[in-house]
Amino acid sequence: MRPASTPSQIELPATRERYKVELVGIIGGSGLSRLTTLVVERELTVTTPYGEPSAPLTFGQFDGSPVVFLPRHGNTHTIPPHRVNYRANLWAMKHAGVERAVGMAAVGGITALMAPGVICVPDQIIDYTWGREHTLYAEDLDSVIHVDFTDPYCESLRRELLRAAGAVGVDVHDGGTYAATQGPRLESSAEIVRLERDGCDIVGMTGMPEASLARELGLCYACLALSVNWAAGKSDGPISMAEIQRHLEQGMGEARKILAETART
């Protein structure tokens, strides 16, 4: 199917023309299924050429700035990473007027600098997923299309996230390689050894194909990653869900500050 160039069964309630600013999209991950300070203006159910997004798009004011919010795993966090309709999510964002999109991610720390509680703005990614619908350019093409993915994240948005973090007094790590694994299970310690050998710093399950689809759509996309646990084999004993939840609760408040400041610019 050729990517649609115009919206399908979607109105544009919040566009750059309406707000006179670049509209920021926030894709919420684990621990960020909703924005607690978002003043909701409208929710919109979108039909895309690729099926239904994870949830209706929520348009509103986030600390006074217009945003579009979409929880990647659904409103009640019931969609596992390998079943997320990434194509529909990104297409809906793009055709709702979003120009910059931040993907929030809860990840495991592999290298020493990525301890639980650290927030990272990665600059590279390696895709270890399989079987996911990972491109908009698959069928009925006039010609084969290849997009450049040398630098997988939009550098201007990465820099804006870093600036925003500094402005609100939150320490973040600049750079790092995200290992995108299939899930929903966590990794084995041997797999983490392999990922570290490959040069990966953090590991998560939703980084791809989200980043590459954003590139195909021409979206300026970056990732804000919160380390919520040491990856398998990097600490004594098995990974604790209680530990993950504790770091989610502590870290997401800081992440929200960064997102709000980013949306203001």
PDB file of N, CA and C in Angstrom, residues 15 24 48 65 69 71 86-87 93 101 104 127 166 173 195 259 265:
ATOM      1  N   THR A  15      -3.819  22.408  14.495  1.00  0.00           N
ATOM      2  CA  THR A  15      -2.805  22.480  13.465  1.00  0.00           C
ATOM      3  C   THR A  15      -1.883  23.648  13.756  1.00  0.00           C
ATOM      4  N   VAL A  24       3.652  19.778  18.913  1.00  0.00           N
ATOM      5  CA  VAL A  24       4.475  18.700  19.444  1.00  0.00           C
ATOM      6  C   VAL A  24       3.594  17.499  19.766  1.00  0.00           C
ATOM      7  N   THR A  48      -6.859   5.094   9.983  1.00  0.00           N
ATOM      8  CA  THR A  48      -5.707   5.271   9.109  1.00  0.00           C
ATOM      9  C   THR A  48      -5.675   4.170   8.054  1.00  0.00           C
ATOM     10  N   SER A  65       0.993  24.784  26.754  1.00  0.00           N
ATOM     11  CA  SER A  65       1.460  24.603  25.382  1.00  0.00           C
ATOM     12  C   SER A  65       0.636  23.527  24.679  1.00  0.00           C
ATOM     13  N   PHE A  69      -1.288  14.009  22.388  1.00  0.00           N
ATOM     14  CA  PHE A  69      -0.783  12.901  23.197  1.00  0.00           C
ATOM     15  C   PHE A  69      -1.381  11.585  22.728  1.00  0.00           C
ATOM     16  N   PRO A  71      -0.980   7.404  23.975  1.00  0.00           N
ATOM     17  CA  PRO A  71      -0.326   6.344  24.757  1.00  0.00           C
ATOM     18  C   PRO A  71      -0.040   5.131  23.870  1.00  0.00           C
ATOM     19  N   TYR A  86       2.469   0.531  15.202  1.00  0.00           N
ATOM     20  CA  TYR A  86       3.345   1.684  15.056  1.00  0.00           C
ATOM     21  C   TYR A  86       3.017   2.497  13.811  1.00  0.00           C
ATOM     22  N   ARG A  87       2.682   1.815  12.726  1.00  0.00           N
ATOM     23  CA  ARG A  87       2.382   2.528  11.487  1.00  0.00           C
ATOM     24  C   ARG A  87       1.167   3.441  11.670  1.00  0.00           C
ATOM     25  N   MET A  93      -0.385  10.735  13.989  1.00  0.00           N
ATOM     26  CA  MET A  93       0.306  11.915  14.494  1.00  0.00           C
ATOM     27  C   MET A  93       0.639  12.889  13.353  1.00  0.00           C
ATOM     28  N   ALA A 101       7.859  14.972  17.257  1.00  0.00           N
ATOM     29  CA  ALA A 101       7.288  13.930  18.118  1.00  0.00           C
ATOM     30  C   ALA A 101       8.360  13.381  19.039  1.00  0.00           C
ATOM     31  N   MET A 104       8.469   8.635  24.457  1.00  0.00           N
ATOM     32  CA  MET A 104       8.921   8.353  25.827  1.00  0.00           C
ATOM     33  C   MET A 104       9.123   6.848  25.968  1.00  0.00           C
ATOM     34  N   ASP A 127      18.242  -2.313  15.717  1.00  0.00           N
ATOM     35  CA  ASP A 127      16.961  -2.998  15.675  1.00  0.00           C
ATOM     36  C   ASP A 127      17.161  -4.510  15.763  1.00  0.00           C
ATOM     37  N   GLY A 166      18.097  21.091  30.822  1.00  0.00           N
ATOM     38  CA  GLY A 166      18.910  22.066  31.534  1.00  0.00           C
ATOM     39  C   GLY A 166      18.083  23.206  32.098  1.00  0.00           C
ATOM     40  N   HIS A 173      21.542  12.320  30.230  1.00  0.00           N
ATOM     41  CA  HIS A 173      22.733  11.856  29.525  1.00  0.00           C
ATOM     42  C   HIS A 173      22.548  12.109  28.039  1.00  0.00           C
ATOM     43  N   LEU A 195      24.353  -7.559  23.419  1.00  0.00           N
ATOM     44  CA  LEU A 195      23.985  -6.184  23.111  1.00  0.00           C
ATOM     45  C   LEU A 195      25.089  -5.209  23.510  1.00  0.00           C
ATOM     46  N   LEU A 259       9.419  17.325  29.043  1.00  0.00           N
ATOM     47  CA  LEU A 259       8.438  17.349  27.958  1.00  0.00           C
ATOM     48  C   LEU A 259       7.679  18.675  27.925  1.00  0.00           C
ATOM     49  N   THR A 265       8.552  25.500  23.316  1.00  0.00           N
ATOM     50  CA  THR A 265       9.402  26.157  22.319  1.00  0.00           C
ATOM     51  C   THR A 265       8.936  25.864  20.917  1.00  0.00           C
TER      52      THR A 265
END
